[in-house]
């Protein structure tokens, strides 16, 4: 079983970001460590500032959100994640405490997948890592393609 830091480092490594936004202390540390070794533009935000007015200068390859949703109320947290997605952030990794009030259902409703659950050995606190990837969050459906649109088998057969 890996630690939250290792799991987030794996996400960063698989994404190979050139632009990254970090919220929370652990996210900031990992983003800065990545930027020391790779060319990467890192933006560090505080949860309070991000919840009030999130403005990103360009599309981010990755957003790391750690220790942040616990500091915001649920509505502000939802807005923050929605804004990250709406700004076109390609991948988002959120590490959230299981005591925060956020559930699997909340994240799944926002297009996230649960990646891993972490239990702390020193205290009873547990964390869960959720990820969002714009390239695969919405699975392909067999009916959702041009072949099935507008009932092509009925063309020129019936008029309503």
mmCIF file with all atom_site columns, C-alpha atoms in Angstrom:
data_model
loop_
_atom_site.group_PDB
_atom_site.id
_atom_site.type_symbol
_atom_site.label_atom_id
_atom_site.label_alt_id
_atom_site.label_comp_id
_atom_site.label_asym_id
_atom_site.label_entity_id
_atom_site.label_seq_id
_atom_site.pdbx_PDB_ins_code
_atom_site.Cartn_x
_atom_site.Cartn_y
_atom_site.Cartn_z
_atom_site.occupancy
_atom_site.B_iso_or_equiv
_atom_site.pdbx_formal_charge
_atom_site.auth_seq_id
_atom_site.auth_comp_id
_atom_site.auth_asym_id
_atom_site.auth_atom_id
_atom_site.pdbx_PDB_model_num
ATOM 1   C CA . UNK A 1 1   ? 0.000   0.000  0.000   1.00 0.00 ? 1   UNK A CA 1
ATOM 2   C CA . UNK A 1 2   ? 1.410   3.377  -0.980  1.00 0.00 ? 2   UNK A CA 1
ATOM 3   C CA . UNK A 1 3   ? 1.216   6.643  0.897   1.00 0.00 ? 3   UNK A CA 1
ATOM 4   C CA . UNK A 1 4   ? -0.823  9.651  -0.302  1.00 0.00 ? 4   UNK A CA 1
ATOM 5   C CA . UNK A 1 5   ? 2.410   11.409 -1.336  1.00 0.00 ? 5   UNK A CA 1
ATOM 6   C CA . UNK A 1 6   ? 3.517   8.434  -3.424  1.00 0.00 ? 6   UNK A CA 1
ATOM 7   C CA . UNK A 1 7   ? 0.109   8.101  -5.067  1.00 0.00 ? 7   UNK A CA 1
ATOM 8   C CA . UNK A 1 8   ? 0.036   11.811 -5.971  1.00 0.00 ? 8   UNK A CA 1
ATOM 9   C CA . UNK A 1 9   ? 3.627   11.620 -7.240  1.00 0.00 ? 9   UNK A CA 1
ATOM 10  C CA . UNK A 1 10  ? 2.539   8.754  -9.494  1.00 0.00 ? 10  UNK A CA 1
ATOM 11  C CA . UNK A 1 11  ? -0.319  10.888 -10.844 1.00 0.00 ? 11  UNK A CA 1
ATOM 12  C CA . UNK A 1 12  ? 2.103   13.734 -11.552 1.00 0.00 ? 12  UNK A CA 1
ATOM 13  C CA . UNK A 1 13  ? 4.581   11.411 -13.226 1.00 0.00 ? 13  UNK A CA 1
ATOM 14  C CA . UNK A 1 14  ? 1.931   9.814  -15.448 1.00 0.00 ? 14  UNK A CA 1
ATOM 15  C CA . UNK A 1 15  ? 0.576   13.245 -16.469 1.00 0.00 ? 15  UNK A CA 1
ATOM 16  C CA . UNK A 1 16  ? 3.970   14.888 -17.155 1.00 0.00 ? 16  UNK A CA 1
ATOM 17  C CA . UNK A 1 17  ? 2.450   18.370 -16.673 1.00 0.00 ? 17  UNK A CA 1
ATOM 18  C CA . UNK A 1 18  ? 3.885   21.517 -18.204 1.00 0.00 ? 18  UNK A CA 1
ATOM 19  C CA . UNK A 1 19  ? 1.419   23.680 -16.245 1.00 0.00 ? 19  UNK A CA 1
ATOM 20  C CA . UNK A 1 20  ? 0.072   22.742 -12.838 1.00 0.00 ? 20  UNK A CA 1
ATOM 21  C CA . UNK A 1 21  ? -2.054  24.354 -10.135 1.00 0.00 ? 21  UNK A CA 1
ATOM 22  C CA . UNK A 1 22  ? -1.732  23.262 -6.510  1.00 0.00 ? 22  UNK A CA 1
ATOM 23  C CA . UNK A 1 23  ? -4.075  23.852 -3.584  1.00 0.00 ? 23  UNK A CA 1
ATOM 24  C CA . UNK A 1 24  ? -3.059  22.725 -0.119  1.00 0.00 ? 24  UNK A CA 1
ATOM 25  C CA . UNK A 1 25  ? 0.275   22.119 1.540   1.00 0.00 ? 25  UNK A CA 1
ATOM 26  C CA . UNK A 1 26  ? 0.978   18.597 0.248   1.00 0.00 ? 26  UNK A CA 1
ATOM 27  C CA . UNK A 1 27  ? -0.053  19.538 -3.284  1.00 0.00 ? 27  UNK A CA 1
ATOM 28  C CA . UNK A 1 28  ? 2.191   22.599 -3.153  1.00 0.00 ? 28  UNK A CA 1
ATOM 29  C CA . UNK A 1 29  ? 5.195   20.572 -1.954  1.00 0.00 ? 29  UNK A CA 1
ATOM 30  C CA . UNK A 1 30  ? 4.781   17.927 -4.653  1.00 0.00 ? 30  UNK A CA 1
ATOM 31  C CA . UNK A 1 31  ? 4.220   20.502 -7.416  1.00 0.00 ? 31  UNK A CA 1
ATOM 32  C CA . UNK A 1 32  ? 7.303   22.463 -6.421  1.00 0.00 ? 32  UNK A CA 1
ATOM 33  C CA . UNK A 1 33  ? 9.397   19.290 -6.226  1.00 0.00 ? 33  UNK A CA 1
ATOM 34  C CA . UNK A 1 34  ? 8.244   18.365 -9.751  1.00 0.00 ? 34  UNK A CA 1
ATOM 35  C CA . UNK A 1 35  ? 9.059   21.861 -11.044 1.00 0.00 ? 35  UNK A CA 1
ATOM 36  C CA . UNK A 1 36  ? 12.613  21.587 -9.681  1.00 0.00 ? 36  UNK A CA 1
ATOM 37  C CA . UNK A 1 37  ? 13.308  18.669 -12.032 1.00 0.00 ? 37  UNK A CA 1
ATOM 38  C CA . UNK A 1 38  ? 11.023  19.337 -15.004 1.00 0.00 ? 38  UNK A CA 1
ATOM 39  C CA . UNK A 1 39  ? 10.049  22.500 -16.894 1.00 0.00 ? 39  UNK A CA 1
ATOM 40  C CA . UNK A 1 40  ? 6.665   23.260 -15.366 1.00 0.00 ? 40  UNK A CA 1
ATOM 41  C CA . UNK A 1 41  ? 4.718   26.428 -14.607 1.00 0.00 ? 41  UNK A CA 1
ATOM 42  C CA . UNK A 1 42  ? 3.301   25.984 -11.090 1.00 0.00 ? 42  UNK A CA 1
ATOM 43  C CA . UNK A 1 43  ? 0.481   28.147 -9.711  1.00 0.00 ? 43  UNK A CA 1
ATOM 44  C CA . UNK A 1 44  ? -0.127  27.857 -5.966  1.00 0.00 ? 44  UNK A CA 1
ATOM 45  C CA . UNK A 1 45  ? -3.526  28.899 -4.627  1.00 0.00 ? 45  UNK A CA 1
ATOM 46  C CA . UNK A 1 46  ? -5.026  28.973 -1.167  1.00 0.00 ? 46  UNK A CA 1
ATOM 47  C CA . UNK A 1 47  ? -8.426  27.315 -0.790  1.00 0.00 ? 47  UNK A CA 1
ATOM 48  C CA . UNK A 1 48  ? -10.032 30.569 0.384   1.00 0.00 ? 48  UNK A CA 1
ATOM 49  C CA . UNK A 1 49  ? -8.728  32.610 -2.543  1.00 0.00 ? 49  UNK A CA 1
ATOM 50  C CA . UNK A 1 50  ? -9.607  29.902 -5.047  1.00 0.00 ? 50  UNK A CA 1
ATOM 51  C CA . UNK A 1 51  ? -13.148 29.591 -3.699  1.00 0.00 ? 51  UNK A CA 1
ATOM 52  C CA . UNK A 1 52  ? -13.719 33.352 -3.971  1.00 0.00 ? 52  UNK A CA 1
ATOM 53  C CA . UNK A 1 53  ? -12.351 33.985 -7.446  1.00 0.00 ? 53  UNK A CA 1
ATOM 54  C CA . UNK A 1 54  ? -10.522 31.302 -9.341  1.00 0.00 ? 54  UNK A CA 1
ATOM 55  C CA . UNK A 1 55  ? -8.694  32.708 -12.312 1.00 0.00 ? 55  UNK A CA 1
ATOM 56  C CA . UNK A 1 56  ? -6.110  30.740 -14.222 1.00 0.00 ? 56  UNK A CA 1
ATOM 57  C CA . UNK A 1 57  ? -4.008  32.375 -16.915 1.00 0.00 ? 57  UNK A CA 1
ATOM 58  C CA . UNK A 1 58  ? -3.980  29.280 -19.112 1.00 0.00 ? 58  UNK A CA 1
ATOM 59  C CA . UNK A 1 59  ? -5.261  25.735 -19.319 1.00 0.00 ? 59  UNK A CA 1
ATOM 60  C CA . UNK A 1 60  ? -3.610  23.581 -16.677 1.00 0.00 ? 60  UNK A CA 1
ATOM 61  C CA . UNK A 1 61  ? -2.425  20.039 -17.345 1.00 0.00 ? 61  UNK A CA 1
ATOM 62  C CA . UNK A 1 62  ? -2.942  19.013 -13.732 1.00 0.00 ? 62  UNK A CA 1
ATOM 63  C CA . UNK A 1 63  ? -4.565  20.327 -10.567 1.00 0.00 ? 63  UNK A CA 1
ATOM 64  C CA . UNK A 1 64  ? -3.568  18.906 -7.184  1.00 0.00 ? 64  UNK A CA 1
ATOM 65  C CA . UNK A 1 65  ? -6.107  19.560 -4.432  1.00 0.00 ? 65  UNK A CA 1
ATOM 66  C CA . UNK A 1 66  ? -5.004  18.482 -0.956  1.00 0.00 ? 66  UNK A CA 1
ATOM 67  C CA . UNK A 1 67  ? -5.955  19.751 2.493   1.00 0.00 ? 67  UNK A CA 1
ATOM 68  C CA . UNK A 1 68  ? -8.324  22.168 0.782   1.00 0.00 ? 68  UNK A CA 1
ATOM 69  C CA . UNK A 1 69  ? -11.879 20.835 0.676   1.00 0.00 ? 69  UNK A CA 1
ATOM 70  C CA . UNK A 1 70  ? -11.787 20.358 4.438   1.00 0.00 ? 70  UNK A CA 1
ATOM 71  C CA . UNK A 1 71  ? -11.370 24.136 4.842   1.00 0.00 ? 71  UNK A CA 1
ATOM 72  C CA . UNK A 1 72  ? -14.345 25.031 2.652   1.00 0.00 ? 72  UNK A CA 1
ATOM 73  C CA . UNK A 1 73  ? -18.035 24.402 3.023   1.00 0.00 ? 73  UNK A CA 1
ATOM 74  C CA . UNK A 1 74  ? -19.524 21.851 0.643   1.00 0.00 ? 74  UNK A CA 1
ATOM 75  C CA . UNK A 1 75  ? -20.961 24.401 -1.806  1.00 0.00 ? 75  UNK A CA 1
ATOM 76  C CA . UNK A 1 76  ? -17.651 26.281 -2.075  1.00 0.00 ? 76  UNK A CA 1
ATOM 77  C CA . UNK A 1 77  ? -15.792 23.004 -2.612  1.00 0.00 ? 77  UNK A CA 1
ATOM 78  C CA . UNK A 1 78  ? -18.186 21.945 -5.358  1.00 0.00 ? 78  UNK A CA 1
ATOM 79  C CA . UNK A 1 79  ? -17.796 25.335 -7.013  1.00 0.00 ? 79  UNK A CA 1
ATOM 80  C CA . UNK A 1 80  ? -14.013 25.109 -6.812  1.00 0.00 ? 80  UNK A CA 1
ATOM 81  C CA . UNK A 1 81  ? -13.899 21.684 -8.449  1.00 0.00 ? 81  UNK A CA 1
ATOM 82  C CA . UNK A 1 82  ? -16.436 22.770 -11.062 1.00 0.00 ? 82  UNK A CA 1
ATOM 83  C CA . UNK A 1 83  ? -14.365 25.843 -11.911 1.00 0.00 ? 83  UNK A CA 1
ATOM 84  C CA . UNK A 1 84  ? -11.207 23.748 -12.274 1.00 0.00 ? 84  UNK A CA 1
ATOM 85  C CA . UNK A 1 85  ? -13.062 21.506 -14.713 1.00 0.00 ? 85  UNK A CA 1
ATOM 86  C CA . UNK A 1 86  ? -14.659 24.447 -16.561 1.00 0.00 ? 86  UNK A CA 1
ATOM 87  C CA . UNK A 1 87  ? -11.289 26.161 -17.017 1.00 0.00 ? 87  UNK A CA 1
ATOM 88  C CA . UNK A 1 88  ? -10.243 23.078 -18.986 1.00 0.00 ? 88  UNK A CA 1
ATOM 89  C CA . UNK A 1 89  ? -7.890  21.476 -16.471 1.00 0.00 ? 89  UNK A CA 1
ATOM 90  C CA . UNK A 1 90  ? -7.004  18.199 -18.151 1.00 0.00 ? 90  UNK A CA 1
ATOM 91  C CA . UNK A 1 91  ? -6.508  16.156 -14.992 1.00 0.00 ? 91  UNK A CA 1
ATOM 92  C CA . UNK A 1 92  ? -7.463  16.777 -11.381 1.00 0.00 ? 92  UNK A CA 1
ATOM 93  C CA . UNK A 1 93  ? -6.329  14.801 -8.335  1.00 0.00 ? 93  UNK A CA 1
ATOM 94  C CA . UNK A 1 94  ? -8.136  15.405 -5.050  1.00 0.00 ? 94  UNK A CA 1
ATOM 95  C CA . UNK A 1 95  ? -6.945  13.964 -1.752  1.00 0.00 ? 95  UNK A CA 1
ATOM 96  C CA . UNK A 1 96  ? -9.700  14.387 0.817   1.00 0.00 ? 96  UNK A CA 1
ATOM 97  C CA . UNK A 1 97  ? -10.140 13.295 4.421   1.00 0.00 ? 97  UNK A CA 1
ATOM 98  C CA . UNK A 1 98  ? -12.902 10.782 4.972   1.00 0.00 ? 98  UNK A CA 1
ATOM 99  C CA . UNK A 1 99  ? -14.088 13.004 7.853   1.00 0.00 ? 99  UNK A CA 1
ATOM 100 C CA . UNK A 1 100 ? -14.649 15.968 5.524   1.00 0.00 ? 100 UNK A CA 1
ATOM 101 C CA . UNK A 1 101 ? -18.268 15.142 4.728   1.00 0.00 ? 101 UNK A CA 1
ATOM 102 C CA . UNK A 1 102 ? -17.537 14.427 1.056   1.00 0.00 ? 102 UNK A CA 1
ATOM 103 C CA . UNK A 1 103 ? -18.703 11.019 -0.177  1.00 0.00 ? 103 UNK A CA 1
ATOM 104 C CA . UNK A 1 104 ? -17.857 8.784  -3.108  1.00 0.00 ? 104 UNK A CA 1
ATOM 105 C CA . UNK A 1 105 ? -21.184 9.753  -4.631  1.00 0.00 ? 105 UNK A CA 1
ATOM 106 C CA . UNK A 1 106 ? -20.283 13.472 -4.566  1.00 0.00 ? 106 UNK A CA 1
ATOM 107 C CA . UNK A 1 107 ? -17.090 12.888 -6.526  1.00 0.00 ? 107 UNK A CA 1
ATOM 108 C CA . UNK A 1 108 ? -18.610 10.383 -8.944  1.00 0.00 ? 108 UNK A CA 1
ATOM 109 C CA . UNK A 1 109 ? -21.337 12.935 -9.679  1.00 0.00 ? 109 UNK A CA 1
ATOM 110 C CA . UNK A 1 110 ? -18.582 15.386 -10.672 1.00 0.00 ? 110 UNK A CA 1
ATOM 111 C CA . UNK A 1 111 ? -16.964 12.859 -13.056 1.00 0.00 ? 111 UNK A CA 1
ATOM 112 C CA . UNK A 1 112 ? -14.236 11.630 -10.697 1.00 0.00 ? 112 UNK A CA 1
ATOM 113 C CA . UNK A 1 113 ? -13.057 8.079  -10.084 1.00 0.00 ? 113 UNK A CA 1
ATOM 114 C CA . UNK A 1 114 ? -11.945 6.743  -6.726  1.00 0.00 ? 114 UNK A CA 1
ATOM 115 C CA . UNK A 1 115 ? -8.311  5.699  -7.043  1.00 0.00 ? 115 UNK A CA 1
ATOM 116 C CA . UNK A 1 116 ? -7.157  4.665  -3.609  1.00 0.00 ? 116 UNK A CA 1
ATOM 117 C CA . UNK A 1 117 ? -8.009  4.771  0.072   1.00 0.00 ? 117 UNK A CA 1
ATOM 118 C CA . UNK A 1 118 ? -5.329  5.494  2.690   1.00 0.00 ? 118 UNK A CA 1
ATOM 119 C CA . UNK A 1 119 ? -5.426  4.766  6.410   1.00 0.00 ? 119 UNK A CA 1
ATOM 120 C CA . UNK A 1 120 ? -3.079  6.591  8.730   1.00 0.00 ? 120 UNK A CA 1
ATOM 121 C CA . UNK A 1 121 ? -1.122  4.412  11.127  1.00 0.00 ? 121 UNK A CA 1
ATOM 122 C CA . UNK A 1 122 ? -0.535  7.209  13.650  1.00 0.00 ? 122 UNK A CA 1
ATOM 123 C CA . UNK A 1 123 ? -4.136  8.329  14.067  1.00 0.00 ? 123 UNK A CA 1
ATOM 124 C CA . UNK A 1 124 ? -7.592  7.250  12.983  1.00 0.00 ? 124 UNK A CA 1
ATOM 125 C CA . UNK A 1 125 ? -7.711  9.634  10.029  1.00 0.00 ? 125 UNK A CA 1
ATOM 126 C CA . UNK A 1 126 ? -8.294  8.113  6.587   1.00 0.00 ? 126 UNK A CA 1
ATOM 127 C CA . UNK A 1 127 ? -7.947  9.740  3.175   1.00 0.00 ? 127 UNK A CA 1
ATOM 128 C CA . UNK A 1 128 ? -9.242  8.933  -0.291  1.00 0.00 ? 128 UNK A CA 1
ATOM 129 C CA . UNK A 1 129 ? -7.699  9.922  -3.615  1.00 0.00 ? 129 UNK A CA 1
ATOM 130 C CA . UNK A 1 130 ? -10.068 10.821 -6.445  1.00 0.00 ? 130 UNK A CA 1
ATOM 131 C CA . UNK A 1 131 ? -8.985  11.632 -9.981  1.00 0.00 ? 131 UNK A CA 1
ATOM 132 C CA . UNK A 1 132 ? -10.602 13.246 -12.989 1.00 0.00 ? 132 UNK A CA 1
ATOM 133 C CA . UNK A 1 133 ? -9.235  12.998 -16.509 1.00 0.00 ? 133 UNK A CA 1
ATOM 134 C CA . UNK A 1 134 ? -10.999 14.910 -19.265 1.00 0.00 ? 134 UNK A CA 1
ATOM 135 C CA . UNK A 1 135 ? -9.908  12.293 -21.815 1.00 0.00 ? 135 UNK A CA 1
ATOM 136 C CA . UNK A 1 136 ? -11.692 9.358  -20.190 1.00 0.00 ? 136 UNK A CA 1
ATOM 137 C CA . UNK A 1 137 ? -14.225 10.605 -17.631 1.00 0.00 ? 137 UNK A CA 1
ATOM 138 C CA . UNK A 1 138 ? -17.148 9.926  -19.976 1.00 0.00 ? 138 UNK A CA 1
ATOM 139 C CA . UNK A 1 139 ? -17.140 6.356  -21.275 1.00 0.00 ? 139 UNK A CA 1
ATOM 140 C CA . UNK A 1 140 ? -18.240 5.625  -24.840 1.00 0.00 ? 140 UNK A CA 1
ATOM 141 C CA . UNK A 1 141 ? -21.795 4.435  -25.284 1.00 0.00 ? 141 UNK A CA 1
ATOM 142 C CA . UNK A 1 142 ? -22.767 2.289  -28.232 1.00 0.00 ? 142 UNK A CA 1
ATOM 143 C CA . UNK A 1 143 ? -25.935 4.273  -28.874 1.00 0.00 ? 143 UNK A CA 1
ATOM 144 C CA . UNK A 1 144 ? -24.198 7.662  -28.789 1.00 0.00 ? 144 UNK A CA 1
ATOM 145 C CA . UNK A 1 145 ? -22.826 7.840  -32.310 1.00 0.00 ? 145 UNK A CA 1
ATOM 146 C CA . UNK A 1 146 ? -24.040 9.191  -35.663 1.00 0.00 ? 146 UNK A CA 1
ATOM 147 C CA . UNK A 1 147 ? -25.193 5.759  -36.820 1.00 0.00 ? 147 UNK A CA 1
ATOM 148 C CA . UNK A 1 148 ? -28.063 5.810  -34.314 1.00 0.00 ? 148 UNK A CA 1
ATOM 149 C CA . UNK A 1 149 ? -29.080 9.463  -34.470 1.00 0.00 ? 149 UNK A CA 1
ATOM 150 C CA . UNK A 1 150 ? -32.492 10.429 -35.852 1.00 0.00 ? 150 UNK A CA 1
ATOM 151 C CA . UNK A 1 151 ? -33.544 6.816  -36.521 1.00 0.00 ? 151 UNK A CA 1
ATOM 152 C CA . UNK A 1 152 ? -31.898 6.490  -39.962 1.00 0.00 ? 152 UNK A CA 1
ATOM 153 C CA . UNK A 1 153 ? -33.740 3.216  -40.584 1.00 0.00 ? 153 UNK A CA 1
ATOM 154 C CA . UNK A 1 154 ? -36.998 5.215  -40.670 1.00 0.00 ? 154 UNK A CA 1
ATOM 155 C CA . UNK A 1 155 ? -35.905 7.799  -43.253 1.00 0.00 ? 155 UNK A CA 1
ATOM 156 C CA . UNK A 1 156 ? -38.355 8.153  -46.149 1.00 0.00 ? 156 UNK A CA 1
ATOM 157 C CA . UNK A 1 157 ? -40.711 5.594  -44.542 1.00 0.00 ? 157 UNK A CA 1
ATOM 158 C CA . UNK A 1 158 ? -42.961 7.686  -42.365 1.00 0.00 ? 158 UNK A CA 1
ATOM 159 C CA . UNK A 1 159 ? -43.977 11.308 -42.198 1.00 0.00 ? 159 UNK A CA 1
ATOM 160 C CA . UNK A 1 160 ? -45.319 12.826 -39.018 1.00 0.00 ? 160 UNK A CA 1
#
